[in-house]
Coordinates of C-alpha atoms in Angstrom, one line a residue:
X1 CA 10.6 -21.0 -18.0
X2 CA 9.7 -17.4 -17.4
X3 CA 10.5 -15.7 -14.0
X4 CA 8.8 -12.5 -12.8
X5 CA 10.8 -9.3 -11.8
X6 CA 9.9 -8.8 -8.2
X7 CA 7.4 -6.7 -7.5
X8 CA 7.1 -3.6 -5.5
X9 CA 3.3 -3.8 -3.7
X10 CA 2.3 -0.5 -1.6
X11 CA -0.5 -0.9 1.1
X12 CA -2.0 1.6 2.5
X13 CA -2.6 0.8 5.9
X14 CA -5.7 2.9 7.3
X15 CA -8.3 1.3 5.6
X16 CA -6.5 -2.0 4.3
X17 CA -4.2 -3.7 6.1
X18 CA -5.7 -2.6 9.9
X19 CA -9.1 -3.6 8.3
X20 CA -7.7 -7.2 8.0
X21 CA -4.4 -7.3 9.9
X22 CA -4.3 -11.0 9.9
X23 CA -5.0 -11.7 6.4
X24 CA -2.8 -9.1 5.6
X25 CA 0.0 -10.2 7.7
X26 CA 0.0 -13.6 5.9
X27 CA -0.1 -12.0 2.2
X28 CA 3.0 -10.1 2.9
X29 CA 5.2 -12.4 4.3
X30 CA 4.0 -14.7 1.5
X31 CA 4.9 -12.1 -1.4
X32 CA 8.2 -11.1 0.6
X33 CA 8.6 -15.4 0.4
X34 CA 8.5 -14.6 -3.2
X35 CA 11.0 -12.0 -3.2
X36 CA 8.6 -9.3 -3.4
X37 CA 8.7 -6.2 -1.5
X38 CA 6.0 -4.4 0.5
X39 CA 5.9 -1.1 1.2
X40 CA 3.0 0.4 3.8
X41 CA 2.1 3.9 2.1
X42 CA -0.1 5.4 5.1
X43 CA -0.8 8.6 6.3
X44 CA 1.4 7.8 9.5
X45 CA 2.2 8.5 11.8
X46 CA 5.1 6.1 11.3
X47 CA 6.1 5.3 14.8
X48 CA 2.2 4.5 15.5
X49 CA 1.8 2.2 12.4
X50 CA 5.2 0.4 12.8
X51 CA 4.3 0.1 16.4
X52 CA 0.8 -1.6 15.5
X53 CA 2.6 -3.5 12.4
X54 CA 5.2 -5.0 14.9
X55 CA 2.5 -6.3 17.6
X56 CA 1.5 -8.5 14.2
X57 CA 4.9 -9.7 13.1
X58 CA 3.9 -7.9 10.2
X59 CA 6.7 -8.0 7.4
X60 CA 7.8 -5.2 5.3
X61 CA 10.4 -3.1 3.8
X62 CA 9.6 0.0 3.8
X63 CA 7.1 2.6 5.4
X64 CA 6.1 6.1 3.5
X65 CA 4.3 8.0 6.0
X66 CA 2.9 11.5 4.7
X67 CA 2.5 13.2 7.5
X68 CA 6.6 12.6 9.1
X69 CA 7.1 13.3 5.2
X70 CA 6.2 16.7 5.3
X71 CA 7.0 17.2 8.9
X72 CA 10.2 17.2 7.6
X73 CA 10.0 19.6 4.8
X74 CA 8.4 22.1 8.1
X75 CA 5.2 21.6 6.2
X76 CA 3.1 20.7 9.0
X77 CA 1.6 22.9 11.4
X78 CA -0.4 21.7 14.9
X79 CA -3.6 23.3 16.5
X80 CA -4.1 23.5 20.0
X81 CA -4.8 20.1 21.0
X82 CA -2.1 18.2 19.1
X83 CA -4.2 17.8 15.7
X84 CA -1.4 18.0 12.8
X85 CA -2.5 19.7 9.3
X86 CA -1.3 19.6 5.8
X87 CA -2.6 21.4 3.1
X88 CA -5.2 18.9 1.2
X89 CA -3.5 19.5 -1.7
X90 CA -0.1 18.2 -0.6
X91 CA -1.9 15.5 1.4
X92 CA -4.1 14.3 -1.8
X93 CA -1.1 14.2 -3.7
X94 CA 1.9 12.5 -1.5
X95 CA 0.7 9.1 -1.7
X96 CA 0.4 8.8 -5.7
X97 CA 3.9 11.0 -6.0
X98 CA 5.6 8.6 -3.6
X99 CA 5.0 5.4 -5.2
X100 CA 6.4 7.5 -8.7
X101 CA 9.6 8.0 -7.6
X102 CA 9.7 4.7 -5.5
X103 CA 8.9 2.6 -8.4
X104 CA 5.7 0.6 -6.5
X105 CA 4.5 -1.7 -8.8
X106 CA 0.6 -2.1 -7.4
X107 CA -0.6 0.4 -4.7
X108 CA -3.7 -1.0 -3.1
X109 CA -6.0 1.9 -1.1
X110 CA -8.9 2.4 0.3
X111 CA -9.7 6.1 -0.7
X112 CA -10.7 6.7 -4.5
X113 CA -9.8 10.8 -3.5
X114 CA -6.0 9.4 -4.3
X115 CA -6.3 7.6 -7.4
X116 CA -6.3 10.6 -10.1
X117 CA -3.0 11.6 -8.4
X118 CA -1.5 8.1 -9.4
X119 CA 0.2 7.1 -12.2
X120 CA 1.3 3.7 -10.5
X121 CA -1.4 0.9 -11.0
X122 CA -3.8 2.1 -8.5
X123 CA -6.2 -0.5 -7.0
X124 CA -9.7 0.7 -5.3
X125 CA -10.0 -2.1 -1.9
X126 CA -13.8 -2.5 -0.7
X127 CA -13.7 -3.3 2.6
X128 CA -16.9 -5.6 2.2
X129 CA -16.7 -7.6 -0.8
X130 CA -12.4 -7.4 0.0
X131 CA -11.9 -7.3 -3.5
X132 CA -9.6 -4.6 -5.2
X133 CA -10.5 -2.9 -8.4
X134 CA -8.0 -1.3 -10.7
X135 CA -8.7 1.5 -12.5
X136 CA -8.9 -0.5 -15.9
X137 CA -12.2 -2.5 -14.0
X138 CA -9.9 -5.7 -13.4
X139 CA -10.4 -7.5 -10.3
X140 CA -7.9 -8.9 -7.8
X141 CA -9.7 -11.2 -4.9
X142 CA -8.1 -10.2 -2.0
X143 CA -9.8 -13.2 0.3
X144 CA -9.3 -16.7 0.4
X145 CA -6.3 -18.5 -0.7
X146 CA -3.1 -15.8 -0.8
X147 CA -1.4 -18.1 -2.8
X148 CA -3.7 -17.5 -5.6
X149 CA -4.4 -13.7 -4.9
X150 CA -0.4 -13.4 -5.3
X151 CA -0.6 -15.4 -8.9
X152 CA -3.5 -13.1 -10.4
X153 CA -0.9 -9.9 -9.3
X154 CA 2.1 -11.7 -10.3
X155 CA 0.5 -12.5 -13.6
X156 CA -1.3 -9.2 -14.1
X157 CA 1.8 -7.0 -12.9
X158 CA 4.9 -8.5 -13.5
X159 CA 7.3 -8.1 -16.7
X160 CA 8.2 -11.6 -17.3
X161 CA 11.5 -12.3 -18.3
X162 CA 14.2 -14.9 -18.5
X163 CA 16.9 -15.1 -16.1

C-alpha cells in the first residue's frame, strides 16, 4: 500500500481563502484530517488575518505574514495616515522565498506578479471558474467535493512511499 508524505499547502489568504472562507474552512481542516499542514502565506497583517481566520474556526499551522516579516527586519516604513510600505521588490519576492525555506509543498495564490519568484509548485486560483492552474497548465478543481480536490493534490504532489 503506498502512503503519501504529508504535505505542506500555503494559501494565500487575500484573494483565496477570504474569497471563499467557507469552502476554504472545510478543505483545511479536511487536509489537516489527513495529516497535512496548512500554512496561510498573506500579506498580513497577521493579527487581522488570524483574527478573521479565528471568527471561521479556520484550522492551520502556521501564518507567514510579509508585512510583520519585514517589520521586523525595520524594513517597513509608514506615511502619515497609517499606510505601511515595503519596497516592491522585497514585497514581490517574500512570498515565493518563504515557502523555499519552509518547504511548502503547493502554494495556491491569487496574483500571477508572485509566481516567477517561486520555485515551490505555484498554483494561479481564478476566483470565477475557482479552479487553480499550475504553472505546468495542470488543473486542480478547487469546488465541489474536497475530498476529491485533496486526492488530485495528494496524487499530483505527494512522494509516495512505504511506511
Amino acid at each position: 500500500m503506498n502512503i503519501y508524505h504529508k504535505l505542506k499547502i500555503g494559501l494565500d489568504y487575500h484573494g483565496v481563502v477570504d474569497t471563499r472562507i467557507e469552502y476554504f474552512t472545510l478543505f483545511a481542516k479536511e487536509a489537516r484530517k489527513r495529516g497535512h499542514q496548512i500554512y496561510i502565506i498573506t500579506g498580513g497583517p497577521k493579527y487581522l488575518v488570524q483574527k478573521k481566520l479565528d471568527q471561521h474556526n479556520f484550522c492551520y499551522d502556521h501564518i507567514f505574514a510579509i508585512v510583520d516579516y519585514f517589520q521586523a527586519k525595520d524594513q517597513v516604513s509608514y506615511d502619515a495616515n497609517g499606510n505601511f510600505h515595503i519596497a516592491e521588490d522585497l514585497w514581490n519576492k517574500a512570498k515565493g522565498e518563504y515557502c523555499r525555506i519552509a518547504g511548502i509543498d503547493l502554494q495556491i495564490d491569487d496574483s500571477l506578479e508572485y509566481a516567477k519568484w517561486f520555485k515551490t509548485p505555484y498554483c494561479f486560483y481564478h476566483q470565477e471558474s475557482k479552479i487553480c492552474i499550475l504553472t505546468d497548465n495542470q488543473k486542480i478543481n478547487l469546488f465541489g467535493n474536497i475530498q476529491d480536490t485533496l486526492d488530485d493534490i495528494e496524487e499530483k504532489f505527494a512522494v509516495s512511499s512505504k511506511y
